[in-house]
Amino acid sequence: MRKGTAAIFLTLIFFPGHYILAQPTVLKGAWVTPEQDLIEIRNLGRDSSNVMANKLMQEDYFHLFMLGDTLSFQHIYTNSRTQFKIEYVDRYDLKVVSCDKSSLIVKPVSKLSKAYFQNRPLLKLKRKEQVIDTTFVFEKLVYHATQAWFSPTVSLQLDNRKNLYLEINNGFYGHNKDLATGQYMAVLDDSTYKQCITILQNSSIRSLRFGNVEVKDSPEITLIIYFNGQRKYLKSTFTPRVANDLLSFITWRLQTYASLKLIDRGYELER
């Protein structure tokens, strides 16, 4: 085993023929490439919370096992042809070439993982929270979300003067935690605005893409971002996992901002 690879193994349990990583602390978290590939490691074993996504906007959940220096992302399933008594395993194996606190290089080594990542020889990933675009200068953000399930219809705008405008149509008021139907305004406090800018700088806005697959029962999200004299327009029912932090901040911080005050008239936002 290479020394660089061995350094990431904090706790090892021996099984016949394999070394299994018990707690891959260094590897846990989300890792991304500039092409929007993503590997998210949460838990080992039969826990399908681990995620892989490729630059073609395909995203899948996996069980994950650490076999020596290999991350074995697996789909484990049964089927009716064998009366659900036999388990089948599809392995998407990635050999760890090198890893430290900020970077991860892996090599697809199984047939399925090679196909998943378009036969690229190596994936060079960075820890997501450390991918910060310090040249990003925020100007304005416009967000729209259509209604889905018990969620409201939302239109929102934030500018670089910290002015927040929210228009909400909430037919489920009383059954969710969103505001009642109406138009609201607020001026963000410095801490919340700074956090918003940090998340934008960490969201790879310049290269961010939404998928073109329609996802039923999901809201259609429109995201328009003005920055550095540029305009970024995204619209889809399929939003990639790399955008989760930004969209969650909009939904759970801006949309529910405590200082929002009801106003008498609304504004026509860009769509």
CSV table of C-alpha atoms in Angstrom, one decimal:
chain,number,residue,atom,x,y,z
A,1,MET,CA,0.0,0.0,0.0
A,2,ARG,CA,1.4,3.4,-0.9
A,3,LYS,CA,2.5,5.6,2.0
A,4,GLY,CA,0.3,8.6,0.7
A,5,THR,CA,-2.7,6.4,0.6
A,6,ALA,CA,-2.0,4.6,3.9
A,7,ALA,CA,-2.0,8.0,5.7
A,8,ILE,CA,-5.7,8.4,5.2
A,9,PHE,CA,-6.6,5.2,7.0
A,10,LEU,CA,-7.3,6.2,10.6
A,11,THR,CA,-8.9,3.0,11.9
A,12,LEU,CA,-8.5,-0.4,10.1
A,13,ILE,CA,-10.4,-3.6,10.7
A,14,PHE,CA,-9.1,-6.8,9.1
A,15,PHE,CA,-11.3,-9.1,7.2
A,16,PRO,CA,-10.1,-12.0,5.1
A,17,GLY,CA,-8.5,-10.6,2.0
A,18,HIS,CA,-9.4,-6.9,2.7
A,19,TYR,CA,-8.6,-4.0,4.9
A,20,ILE,CA,-11.8,-2.1,5.7
A,21,LEU,CA,-11.7,1.5,6.8
A,22,ALA,CA,-13.9,1.8,9.9
A,23,GLN,CA,-14.1,5.6,10.1
A,24,PRO,CA,-12.8,7.4,6.9
A,25,THR,CA,-12.7,10.8,8.7
A,26,VAL,CA,-10.4,12.4,6.2
A,27,LEU,CA,-12.5,11.4,3.3
A,28,LYS,CA,-15.9,12.3,4.7
A,29,GLY,CA,-17.6,15.3,3.1
A,30,ALA,CA,-18.3,16.5,-0.5
A,31,TRP,CA,-15.6,16.6,-3.2
A,32,VAL,CA,-16.0,18.3,-6.6
A,33,THR,CA,-14.2,18.8,-9.9
A,34,PRO,CA,-14.4,22.0,-12.0
A,35,GLU,CA,-16.6,19.9,-14.4
A,36,GLN,CA,-19.3,19.4,-11.7
A,37,ASP,CA,-18.4,15.8,-10.9
A,38,LEU,CA,-19.2,15.1,-7.2
A,39,ILE,CA,-18.3,12.5,-4.6
A,40,GLU,CA,-20.1,12.8,-1.3
A,41,ILE,CA,-19.0,10.4,1.5
A,42,ARG,CA,-21.2,10.2,4.5
A,43,ASN,CA,-21.2,6.7,6.0
A,44,LEU,CA,-19.7,3.3,5.3
A,45,GLY,CA,-21.7,0.1,4.9
A,46,ARG,CA,-25.3,-0.5,4.1
A,47,ASP,CA,-26.2,3.2,4.2
A,48,SER,CA,-27.3,4.5,0.9
A,49,SER,CA,-26.7,8.2,1.8
A,50,ASN,CA,-23.4,8.4,-0.2
A,51,VAL,CA,-23.6,10.2,-3.6
A,52,MET,CA,-21.8,10.2,-6.8
A,53,ALA,CA,-22.5,12.6,-9.7
A,54,ASN,CA,-20.8,13.1,-13.0
A,55,LYS,CA,-20.4,16.0,-15.4
A,56,LEU,CA,-23.3,14.7,-17.5
A,57,MET,CA,-25.6,15.6,-14.6
A,58,GLN,CA,-26.3,12.0,-13.5
A,59,GLU,CA,-26.6,11.6,-9.7
A,60,ASP,CA,-27.0,8.4,-7.8
A,61,TYR,CA,-27.1,7.2,-4.2
A,62,PHE,CA,-24.8,4.3,-3.1
A,63,HIS,CA,-23.7,2.0,-0.3
A,64,LEU,CA,-20.0,2.5,0.3
A,65,PHE,CA,-17.3,0.1,1.4
A,66,MET,CA,-13.6,0.8,1.8
A,67,LEU,CA,-11.6,-2.1,0.3
A,68,GLY,CA,-7.9,-1.5,0.8
A,69,ASP,CA,-7.2,1.7,-1.2
A,70,THR,CA,-10.4,1.5,-3.1
A,71,LEU,CA,-13.7,3.3,-2.5
A,72,SER,CA,-16.3,0.8,-3.6
A,73,PHE,CA,-19.6,2.6,-4.3
A,74,GLN,CA,-22.2,-0.2,-4.6
A,75,HIS,CA,-25.8,-0.7,-5.6
A,76,ILE,CA,-27.1,-3.8,-3.7
A,77,TYR,CA,-30.4,-5.2,-4.8
A,78,THR,CA,-32.6,-8.3,-5.3
A,79,ASN,CA,-35.2,-9.0,-7.9
A,80,SER,CA,-38.3,-11.2,-8.5
A,81,ARG,CA,-36.5,-13.6,-10.8
A,82,THR,CA,-34.8,-15.1,-7.8
A,83,GLN,CA,-37.7,-14.6,-5.4
A,84,PHE,CA,-35.8,-11.7,-3.8
A,85,LYS,CA,-33.5,-14.3,-2.1
A,86,ILE,CA,-30.2,-13.5,-3.9
A,87,GLU,CA,-28.4,-10.2,-3.6
A,88,TYR,CA,-26.8,-8.6,-6.6
A,89,VAL,CA,-24.1,-6.0,-6.4
A,90,ASP,CA,-23.1,-3.4,-9.0
A,91,ARG,CA,-19.7,-1.9,-8.1
A,92,TYR,CA,-18.5,1.5,-9.0
A,93,ASP,CA,-14.9,1.3,-7.7
A,94,LEU,CA,-12.6,4.2,-7.4
A,95,LYS,CA,-9.0,3.7,-6.4
A,96,VAL,CA,-7.6,6.4,-4.1
A,97,VAL,CA,-4.4,7.7,-5.8
A,98,SER,CA,-3.8,10.4,-3.3
A,99,CYS,CA,-5.7,12.3,-0.6
A,100,ASP,CA,-5.1,15.1,1.9
A,101,LYS,CA,-7.4,17.6,3.7
A,102,SER,CA,-8.2,19.6,0.6
A,103,SER,CA,-7.7,17.4,-2.4
A,104,LEU,CA,-8.6,13.9,-3.6
A,105,ILE,CA,-7.5,12.1,-6.7
A,106,VAL,CA,-9.2,8.8,-7.6
A,107,LYS,CA,-9.0,6.4,-10.5
A,108,PRO,CA,-12.1,4.6,-11.9
A,109,VAL,CA,-11.1,0.9,-11.9
A,110,SER,CA,-14.3,-1.1,-12.4
A,111,LYS,CA,-16.3,-1.3,-15.6
A,112,LEU,CA,-19.2,0.6,-14.2
A,113,SER,CA,-17.1,3.4,-12.7
A,114,LYS,CA,-15.2,3.8,-15.9
A,115,ALA,CA,-18.4,4.2,-17.9
A,116,TYR,CA,-19.9,6.5,-15.2
A,117,PHE,CA,-17.0,8.9,-15.6
A,118,GLN,CA,-16.7,8.6,-19.4
A,119,ASN,CA,-13.4,6.6,-19.3
A,120,ARG,CA,-11.5,9.5,-17.9
A,121,PRO,CA,-8.3,8.1,-16.3
A,122,LEU,CA,-8.3,10.2,-13.2
A,123,LEU,CA,-10.7,12.5,-11.3
A,124,LYS,CA,-9.0,15.4,-9.5
A,125,LEU,CA,-11.4,16.7,-6.8
A,126,LYS,CA,-11.3,19.4,-4.2
A,127,ARG,CA,-13.1,19.5,-0.9
A,128,LYS,CA,-16.2,21.5,-1.8
A,129,GLU,CA,-16.1,24.0,1.1
A,130,GLN,CA,-12.6,25.0,0.1
A,131,VAL,CA,-13.5,25.8,-3.5
A,132,ILE,CA,-13.9,29.6,-3.0
A,133,ASP,CA,-14.1,32.0,-5.9
A,134,THR,CA,-12.6,35.2,-4.3
A,135,THR,CA,-13.0,37.1,-7.6
A,136,PHE,CA,-16.8,36.7,-7.5
A,137,VAL,CA,-18.5,40.2,-7.0
A,138,PHE,CA,-22.2,39.9,-6.3
A,139,GLU,CA,-24.7,42.3,-7.8
A,140,LYS,CA,-28.2,40.8,-7.7
A,141,LEU,CA,-30.0,37.4,-7.2
A,142,VAL,CA,-33.5,36.6,-8.4
A,143,TYR,CA,-35.1,33.3,-7.4
A,144,HIS,CA,-38.5,31.7,-8.4
A,145,ALA,CA,-39.9,28.4,-7.2
A,146,THR,CA,-43.2,26.9,-8.3
A,147,GLN,CA,-45.5,25.1,-5.9
A,148,ALA,CA,-44.9,21.4,-5.1
A,149,TRP,CA,-46.4,19.3,-2.4
A,150,PHE,CA,-47.0,21.5,0.6
A,151,SER,CA,-44.5,24.2,-0.4
A,152,PRO,CA,-45.6,27.7,-1.5
A,153,THR,CA,-44.9,29.5,-4.8
A,154,VAL,CA,-42.0,31.9,-4.2
A,155,SER,CA,-40.4,34.8,-5.9
A,156,LEU,CA,-37.4,36.5,-4.2
A,157,GLN,CA,-34.8,39.1,-5.0
A,158,LEU,CA,-31.6,40.2,-3.1
A,159,ASP,CA,-29.3,43.0,-4.2
A,160,ASN,CA,-25.9,44.1,-3.2
A,161,ARG,CA,-27.4,46.8,-1.0
A,162,LYS,CA,-28.8,44.0,1.2
A,163,ASN,CA,-32.4,44.7,0.1
A,164,LEU,CA,-34.5,41.5,0.2
A,165,TYR,CA,-37.9,41.3,-1.5
A,166,LEU,CA,-40.1,38.3,-1.1
A,167,GLU,CA,-43.4,37.5,-2.8
A,168,ILE,CA,-45.1,34.3,-1.6
A,169,ASN,CA,-48.4,32.5,-2.4
A,170,ASN,CA,-48.9,30.1,0.4
A,171,GLY,CA,-52.0,28.0,0.1
A,172,PHE,CA,-50.8,25.8,2.9
A,173,TYR,CA,-50.3,28.5,5.5
A,174,GLY,CA,-50.7,26.8,8.9
A,175,HIS,CA,-49.5,23.5,7.6
A,176,ASN,CA,-45.9,24.7,6.9
A,177,LYS,CA,-43.5,27.2,8.4
A,178,ASP,CA,-43.6,29.7,5.5
A,179,LEU,CA,-45.1,33.1,5.7
A,180,ALA,CA,-48.7,33.9,4.8
A,181,THR,CA,-49.5,34.9,1.2
A,182,GLY,CA,-48.3,38.4,0.5
A,183,GLN,CA,-45.3,40.7,-0.4
A,184,TYR,CA,-42.5,41.3,2.1
A,185,MET,CA,-39.3,43.3,2.4
A,186,ALA,CA,-36.3,43.5,4.7
A,187,VAL,CA,-32.7,44.7,4.8
A,188,LEU,CA,-30.4,41.9,5.7
A,189,ASP,CA,-28.1,42.2,8.7
A,190,ASP,CA,-24.4,42.1,8.0
A,191,SER,CA,-23.8,38.5,9.2
A,192,THR,CA,-26.6,37.0,7.1
A,193,TYR,CA,-25.5,39.0,4.0
A,194,LYS,CA,-21.9,37.9,4.5
A,195,GLN,CA,-22.9,34.3,4.8
A,196,CYS,CA,-24.9,34.6,1.6
A,197,ILE,CA,-21.8,36.0,-0.3
A,198,THR,CA,-19.6,33.2,1.1
A,199,ILE,CA,-22.1,30.5,-0.1
A,200,LEU,CA,-22.3,32.2,-3.6
A,201,GLN,CA,-18.4,32.2,-3.8
A,202,ASN,CA,-18.5,28.5,-2.8
A,203,SER,CA,-21.1,27.5,-5.3
A,204,SER,CA,-19.0,27.5,-8.5
A,205,ILE,CA,-21.5,30.0,-10.1
A,206,ARG,CA,-19.4,30.5,-13.2
A,207,SER,CA,-19.6,26.8,-14.2
A,208,LEU,CA,-22.9,25.9,-12.4
A,209,ARG,CA,-25.5,24.0,-14.6
A,210,PHE,CA,-29.0,22.7,-14.0
A,211,GLY,CA,-30.2,19.5,-15.6
A,212,ASN,CA,-32.6,19.3,-18.5
A,213,VAL,CA,-34.5,16.3,-17.1
A,214,GLU,CA,-38.0,17.0,-15.8
A,215,VAL,CA,-38.5,15.7,-12.3
A,216,LYS,CA,-42.2,15.2,-11.4
A,217,ASP,CA,-43.5,16.6,-8.1
A,218,SER,CA,-40.5,18.8,-7.8
A,219,PRO,CA,-40.7,22.6,-8.0
A,220,GLU,CA,-39.3,24.4,-11.1
A,221,ILE,CA,-36.5,26.5,-9.9
A,222,THR,CA,-35.4,29.7,-11.7
A,223,LEU,CA,-32.1,31.2,-10.5
A,224,ILE,CA,-30.8,34.5,-12.1
A,225,ILE,CA,-27.5,35.8,-10.7
A,226,TYR,CA,-25.8,39.0,-11.7
A,227,PHE,CA,-22.1,39.2,-10.9
A,228,ASN,CA,-18.9,40.8,-12.2
A,229,GLY,CA,-21.0,42.5,-15.0
A,230,GLN,CA,-22.3,39.1,-16.1
A,231,ARG,CA,-25.8,37.4,-16.0
A,232,LYS,CA,-26.3,33.7,-15.2
A,233,TYR,CA,-29.7,32.2,-15.9
A,234,LEU,CA,-30.7,28.7,-14.7
A,235,LYS,CA,-34.1,27.1,-14.8
A,236,SER,CA,-35.1,23.4,-14.2
A,237,THR,CA,-37.0,21.0,-12.0
A,238,PHE,CA,-33.6,19.2,-11.6
A,239,THR,CA,-31.0,21.1,-9.6
A,240,PRO,CA,-27.7,19.4,-9.0
A,241,ARG,CA,-26.4,18.5,-5.6
A,242,VAL,CA,-23.6,21.0,-5.9
A,243,ALA,CA,-26.2,23.7,-5.8
A,244,ASN,CA,-27.8,22.4,-2.5
A,245,ASP,CA,-26.0,24.8,-0.2
A,246,LEU,CA,-27.1,27.9,-2.1
A,247,LEU,CA,-30.7,26.7,-2.6
A,248,SER,CA,-31.0,25.6,1.0
A,249,PHE,CA,-29.8,29.1,2.1
A,250,ILE,CA,-32.4,30.8,-0.1
A,251,THR,CA,-35.2,28.5,1.2
A,252,TRP,CA,-34.3,28.3,4.9
A,253,ARG,CA,-32.6,31.7,5.6
A,254,LEU,CA,-33.8,34.3,3.0
A,255,GLN,CA,-37.3,32.9,2.5
A,256,THR,CA,-37.8,32.8,6.3
A,257,TYR,CA,-35.8,35.8,7.3
A,258,ALA,CA,-37.1,37.0,10.7
A,259,SER,CA,-37.1,40.7,9.8
A,260,LEU,CA,-39.3,40.5,6.7
A,261,LYS,CA,-42.2,42.9,6.9
A,262,LEU,CA,-45.5,42.8,5.0
A,263,ILE,CA,-45.8,45.6,2.4
A,264,ASP,CA,-48.8,47.0,0.5
A,265,ARG,CA,-47.6,46.5,-3.1
A,266,GLY,CA,-45.5,44.1,-4.9
A,267,TYR,CA,-42.8,44.4,-7.6
A,268,GLU,CA,-42.4,42.8,-11.0
A,269,LEU,CA,-39.4,40.6,-10.8
A,270,GLU,CA,-37.4,39.3,-13.7
A,271,ARG,CA,-38.2,35.9,-14.9
